[in-house]
PDB file of C-alpha atoms in Angstrom:
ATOM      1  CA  UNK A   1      21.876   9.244  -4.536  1.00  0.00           C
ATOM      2  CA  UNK A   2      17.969   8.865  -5.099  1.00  0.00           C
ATOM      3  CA  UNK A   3      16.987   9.112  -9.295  1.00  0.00           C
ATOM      4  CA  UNK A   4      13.002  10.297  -9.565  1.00  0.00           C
ATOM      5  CA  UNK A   5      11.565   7.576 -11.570  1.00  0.00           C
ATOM      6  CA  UNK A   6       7.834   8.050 -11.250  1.00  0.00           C
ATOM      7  CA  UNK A   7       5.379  11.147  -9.727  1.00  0.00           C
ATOM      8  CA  UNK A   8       2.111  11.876 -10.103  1.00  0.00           C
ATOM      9  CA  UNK A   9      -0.205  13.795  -7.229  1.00  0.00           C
ATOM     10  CA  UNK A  10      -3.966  12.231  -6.416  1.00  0.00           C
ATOM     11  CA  UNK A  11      -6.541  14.798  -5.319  1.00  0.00           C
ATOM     12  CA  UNK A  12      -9.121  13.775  -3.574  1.00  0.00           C
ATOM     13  CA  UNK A  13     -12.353  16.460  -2.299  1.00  0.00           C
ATOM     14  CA  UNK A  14     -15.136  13.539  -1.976  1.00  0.00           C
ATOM     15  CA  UNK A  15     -13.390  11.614   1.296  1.00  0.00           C
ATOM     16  CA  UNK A  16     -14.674   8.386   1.293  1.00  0.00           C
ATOM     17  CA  UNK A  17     -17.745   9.134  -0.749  1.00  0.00           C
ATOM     18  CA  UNK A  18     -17.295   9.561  -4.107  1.00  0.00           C
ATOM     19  CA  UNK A  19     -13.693  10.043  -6.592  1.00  0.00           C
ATOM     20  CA  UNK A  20     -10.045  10.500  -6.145  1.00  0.00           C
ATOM     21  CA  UNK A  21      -8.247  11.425  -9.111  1.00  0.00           C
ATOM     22  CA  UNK A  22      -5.064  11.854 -10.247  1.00  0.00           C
ATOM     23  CA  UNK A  23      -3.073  13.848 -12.382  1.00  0.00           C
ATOM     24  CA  UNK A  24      -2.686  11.034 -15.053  1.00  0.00           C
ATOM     25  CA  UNK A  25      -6.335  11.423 -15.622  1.00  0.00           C
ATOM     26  CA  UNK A  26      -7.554   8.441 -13.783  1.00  0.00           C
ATOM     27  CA  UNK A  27     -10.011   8.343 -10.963  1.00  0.00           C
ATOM     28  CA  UNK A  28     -11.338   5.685  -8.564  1.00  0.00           C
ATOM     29  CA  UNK A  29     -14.283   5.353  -6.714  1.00  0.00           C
ATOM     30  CA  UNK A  30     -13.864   5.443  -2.322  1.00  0.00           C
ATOM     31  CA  UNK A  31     -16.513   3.886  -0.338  1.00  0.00           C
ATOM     32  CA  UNK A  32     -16.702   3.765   3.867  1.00  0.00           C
ATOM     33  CA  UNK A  33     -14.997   0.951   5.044  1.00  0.00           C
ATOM     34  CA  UNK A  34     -18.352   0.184   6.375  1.00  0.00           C
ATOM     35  CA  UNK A  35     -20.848   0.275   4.362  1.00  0.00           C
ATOM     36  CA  UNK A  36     -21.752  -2.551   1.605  1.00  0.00           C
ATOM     37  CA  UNK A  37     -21.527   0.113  -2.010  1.00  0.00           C
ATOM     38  CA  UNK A  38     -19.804   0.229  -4.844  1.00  0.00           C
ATOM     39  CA  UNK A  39     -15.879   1.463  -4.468  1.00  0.00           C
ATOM     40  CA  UNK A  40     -12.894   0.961  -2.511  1.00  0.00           C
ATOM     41  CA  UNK A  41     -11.792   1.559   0.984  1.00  0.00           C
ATOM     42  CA  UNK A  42      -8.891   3.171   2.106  1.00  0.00           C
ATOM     43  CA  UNK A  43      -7.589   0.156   3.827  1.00  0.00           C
ATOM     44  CA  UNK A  44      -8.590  -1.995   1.078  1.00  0.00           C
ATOM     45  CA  UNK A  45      -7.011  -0.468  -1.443  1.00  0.00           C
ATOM     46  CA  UNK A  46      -3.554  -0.447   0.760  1.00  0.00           C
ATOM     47  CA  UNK A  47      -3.689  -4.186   0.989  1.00  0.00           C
ATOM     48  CA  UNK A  48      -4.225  -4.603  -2.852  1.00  0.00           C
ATOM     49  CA  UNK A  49      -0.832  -1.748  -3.535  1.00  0.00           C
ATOM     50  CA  UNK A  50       0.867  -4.077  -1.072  1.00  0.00           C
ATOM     51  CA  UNK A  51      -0.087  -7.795  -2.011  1.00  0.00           C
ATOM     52  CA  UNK A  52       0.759  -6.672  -5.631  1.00  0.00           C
ATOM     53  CA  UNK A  53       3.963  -5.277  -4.597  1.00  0.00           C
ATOM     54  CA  UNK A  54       5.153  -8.096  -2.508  1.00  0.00           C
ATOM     55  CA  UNK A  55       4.413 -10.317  -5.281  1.00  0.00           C
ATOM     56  CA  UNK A  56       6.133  -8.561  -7.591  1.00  0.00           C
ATOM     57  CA  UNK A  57       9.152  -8.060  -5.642  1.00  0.00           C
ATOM     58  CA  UNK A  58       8.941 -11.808  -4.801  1.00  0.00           C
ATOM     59  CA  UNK A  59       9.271 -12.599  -8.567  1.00  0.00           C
ATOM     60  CA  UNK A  60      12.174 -10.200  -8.812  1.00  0.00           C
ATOM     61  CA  UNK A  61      14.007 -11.488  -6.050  1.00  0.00           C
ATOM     62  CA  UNK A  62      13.420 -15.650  -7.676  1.00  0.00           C
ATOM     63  CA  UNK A  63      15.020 -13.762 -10.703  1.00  0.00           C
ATOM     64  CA  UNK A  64      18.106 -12.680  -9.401  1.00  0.00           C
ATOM     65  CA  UNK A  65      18.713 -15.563  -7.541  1.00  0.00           C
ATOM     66  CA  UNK A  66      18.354 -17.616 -10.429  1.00  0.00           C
ATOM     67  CA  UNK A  67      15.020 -19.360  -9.247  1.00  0.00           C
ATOM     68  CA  UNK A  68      11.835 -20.201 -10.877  1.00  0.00           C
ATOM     69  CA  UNK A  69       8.801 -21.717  -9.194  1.00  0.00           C
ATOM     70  CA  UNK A  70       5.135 -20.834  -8.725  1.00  0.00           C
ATOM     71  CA  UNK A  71       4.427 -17.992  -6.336  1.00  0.00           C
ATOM     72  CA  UNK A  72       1.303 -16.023  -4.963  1.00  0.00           C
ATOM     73  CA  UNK A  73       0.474 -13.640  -2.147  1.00  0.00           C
ATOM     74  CA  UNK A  74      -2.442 -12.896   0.338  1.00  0.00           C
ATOM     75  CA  UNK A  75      -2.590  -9.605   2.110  1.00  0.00           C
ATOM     76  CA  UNK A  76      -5.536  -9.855   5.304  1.00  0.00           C
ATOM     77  CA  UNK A  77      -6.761  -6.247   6.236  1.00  0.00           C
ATOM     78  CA  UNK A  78      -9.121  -5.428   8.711  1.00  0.00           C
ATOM     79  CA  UNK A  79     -10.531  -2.661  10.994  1.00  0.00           C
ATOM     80  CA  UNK A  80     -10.151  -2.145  14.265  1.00  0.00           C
ATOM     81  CA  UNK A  81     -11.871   0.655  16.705  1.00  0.00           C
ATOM     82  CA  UNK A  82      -9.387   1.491  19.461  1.00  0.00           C
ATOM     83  CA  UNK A  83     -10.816   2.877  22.541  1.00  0.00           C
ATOM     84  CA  UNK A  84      -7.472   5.005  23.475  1.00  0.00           C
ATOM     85  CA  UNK A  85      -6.066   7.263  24.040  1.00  0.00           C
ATOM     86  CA  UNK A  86      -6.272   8.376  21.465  1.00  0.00           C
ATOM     87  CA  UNK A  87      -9.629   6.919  20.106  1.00  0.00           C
ATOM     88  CA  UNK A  88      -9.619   5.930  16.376  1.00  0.00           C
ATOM     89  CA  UNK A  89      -9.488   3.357  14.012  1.00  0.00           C
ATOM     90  CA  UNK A  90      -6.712   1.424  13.266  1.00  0.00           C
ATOM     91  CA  UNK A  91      -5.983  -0.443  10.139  1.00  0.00           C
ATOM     92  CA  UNK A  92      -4.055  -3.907  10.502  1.00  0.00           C
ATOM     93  CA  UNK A  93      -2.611  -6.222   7.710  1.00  0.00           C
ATOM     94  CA  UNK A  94      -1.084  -9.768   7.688  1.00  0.00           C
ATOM     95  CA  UNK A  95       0.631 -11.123   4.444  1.00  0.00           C
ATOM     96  CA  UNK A  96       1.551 -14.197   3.367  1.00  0.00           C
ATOM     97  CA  UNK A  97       3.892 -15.320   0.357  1.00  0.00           C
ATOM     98  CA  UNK A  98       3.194 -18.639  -1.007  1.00  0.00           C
ATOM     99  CA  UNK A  99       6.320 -20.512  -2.598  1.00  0.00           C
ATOM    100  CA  UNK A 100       6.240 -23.798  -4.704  1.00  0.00           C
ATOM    101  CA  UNK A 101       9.191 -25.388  -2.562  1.00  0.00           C
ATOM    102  CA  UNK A 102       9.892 -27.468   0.596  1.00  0.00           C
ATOM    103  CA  UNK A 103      12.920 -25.609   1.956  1.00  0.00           C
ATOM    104  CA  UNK A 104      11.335 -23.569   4.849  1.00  0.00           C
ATOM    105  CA  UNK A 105      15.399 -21.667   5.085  1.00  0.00           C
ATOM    106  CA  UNK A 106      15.059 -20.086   1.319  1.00  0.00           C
ATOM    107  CA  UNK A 107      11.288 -19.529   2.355  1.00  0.00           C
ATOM    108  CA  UNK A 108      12.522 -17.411   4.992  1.00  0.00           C
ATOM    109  CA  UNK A 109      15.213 -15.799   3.208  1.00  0.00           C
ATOM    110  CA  UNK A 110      12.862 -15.209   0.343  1.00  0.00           C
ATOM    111  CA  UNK A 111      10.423 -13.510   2.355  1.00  0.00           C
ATOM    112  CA  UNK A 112      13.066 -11.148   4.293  1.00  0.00           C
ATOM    113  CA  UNK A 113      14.607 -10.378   1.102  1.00  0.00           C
ATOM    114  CA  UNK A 114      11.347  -9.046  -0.379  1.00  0.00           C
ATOM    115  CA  UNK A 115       9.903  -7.296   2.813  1.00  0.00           C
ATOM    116  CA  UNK A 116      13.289  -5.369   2.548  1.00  0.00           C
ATOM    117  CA  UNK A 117      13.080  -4.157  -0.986  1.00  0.00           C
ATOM    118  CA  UNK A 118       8.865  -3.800  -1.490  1.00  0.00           C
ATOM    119  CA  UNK A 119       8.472  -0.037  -1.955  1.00  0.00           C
ATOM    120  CA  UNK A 120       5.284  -0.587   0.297  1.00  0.00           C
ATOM    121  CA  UNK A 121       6.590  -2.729   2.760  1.00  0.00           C
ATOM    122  CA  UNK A 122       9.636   0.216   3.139  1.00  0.00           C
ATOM    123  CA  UNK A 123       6.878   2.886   3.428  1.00  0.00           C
ATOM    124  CA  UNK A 124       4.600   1.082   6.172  1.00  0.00           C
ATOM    125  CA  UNK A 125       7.840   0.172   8.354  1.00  0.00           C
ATOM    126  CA  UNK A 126       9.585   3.361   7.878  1.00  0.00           C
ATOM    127  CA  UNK A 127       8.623   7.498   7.901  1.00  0.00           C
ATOM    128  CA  UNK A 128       9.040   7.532   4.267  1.00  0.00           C
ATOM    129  CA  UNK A 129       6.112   9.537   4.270  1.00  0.00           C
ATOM    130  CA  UNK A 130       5.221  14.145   4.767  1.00  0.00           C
ATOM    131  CA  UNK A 131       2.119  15.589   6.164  1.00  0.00           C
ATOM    132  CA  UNK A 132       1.482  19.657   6.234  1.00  0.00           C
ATOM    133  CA  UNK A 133      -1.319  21.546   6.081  1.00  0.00           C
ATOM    134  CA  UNK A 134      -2.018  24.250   3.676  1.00  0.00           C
ATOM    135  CA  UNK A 135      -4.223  27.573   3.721  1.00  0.00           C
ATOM    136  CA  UNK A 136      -6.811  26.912   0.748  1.00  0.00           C
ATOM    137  CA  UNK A 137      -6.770  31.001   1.105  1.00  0.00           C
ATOM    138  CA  UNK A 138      -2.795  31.380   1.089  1.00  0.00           C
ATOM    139  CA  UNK A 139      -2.738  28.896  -1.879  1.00  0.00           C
ATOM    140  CA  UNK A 140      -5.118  31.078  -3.976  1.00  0.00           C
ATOM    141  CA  UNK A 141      -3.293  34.403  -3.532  1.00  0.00           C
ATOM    142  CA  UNK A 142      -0.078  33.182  -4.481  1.00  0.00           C
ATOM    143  CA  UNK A 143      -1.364  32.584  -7.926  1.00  0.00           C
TER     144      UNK A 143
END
């Protein structure tokens, strides 16, 4: 049985050049992936949501087992242009958790442990995810 803990719906009408903005008020600023301005990228921002959620799972996961030692994680993300079929980008990401401790089993175990239960890490291995398509038209009639 699933319990809703937390929703909220981003709209974004700018792409990658200008604001996304949610329903909690809040917007942030997208840039290109390739160009050198002020903002975020897509894949950028994906690797911050999932550094910051492996780390915090990491922490939970000491907790219940009743360990306590100095942790930190590094998320890579970069770009790649793959010539197909079919042509596109494709976004790639290698993490890393960093653990104050010697014993390369509980590493291990650690890491597994949190890969299993990071909400991210659950939505980039799995098809956690909907896509549809919607009639801008349809949507303003049925007003």
């Amino acid at each position: 049985m699933k319990k809703r803990l937390y929703s909220i719906t981003i709209t974004n009408t700018q792409a990658d050049h200008g604001f996304a903005t949610s329903t909690s008020g809040r917007s942030l600023l997208f840039k290109p992936t390739l160009k050198k301005e002020d903002g975020f990228n897509p894949g950028e921002l994906l690797a911050f949501s999932w550094a910051t959620c492996l780390e915090s799972t990491l922490r939970y996961v000491l907790e219940i087992n009743s360990m306590s030692f100095k942790t930190y994680t590094e998320v890579d993300f970069h770009m790649e242009l793959d010539q197909g079929p079919p042509i596109g980008y494709q976004f790639y990401y290698d993490a890393r958790l960093y653990m104050d401790t010697d014993d390369v089993i509980q590493i291990k175990n650690f890491v597994e442990e949190t890969h299993q239960r990071c909400p991210i890490s659950k939505l980039l291995k799995t098809r956690n995810i909907t896509i549809k398509g919607i009639s801008l038209k349809k949507e303003a009639t049925q007003d």
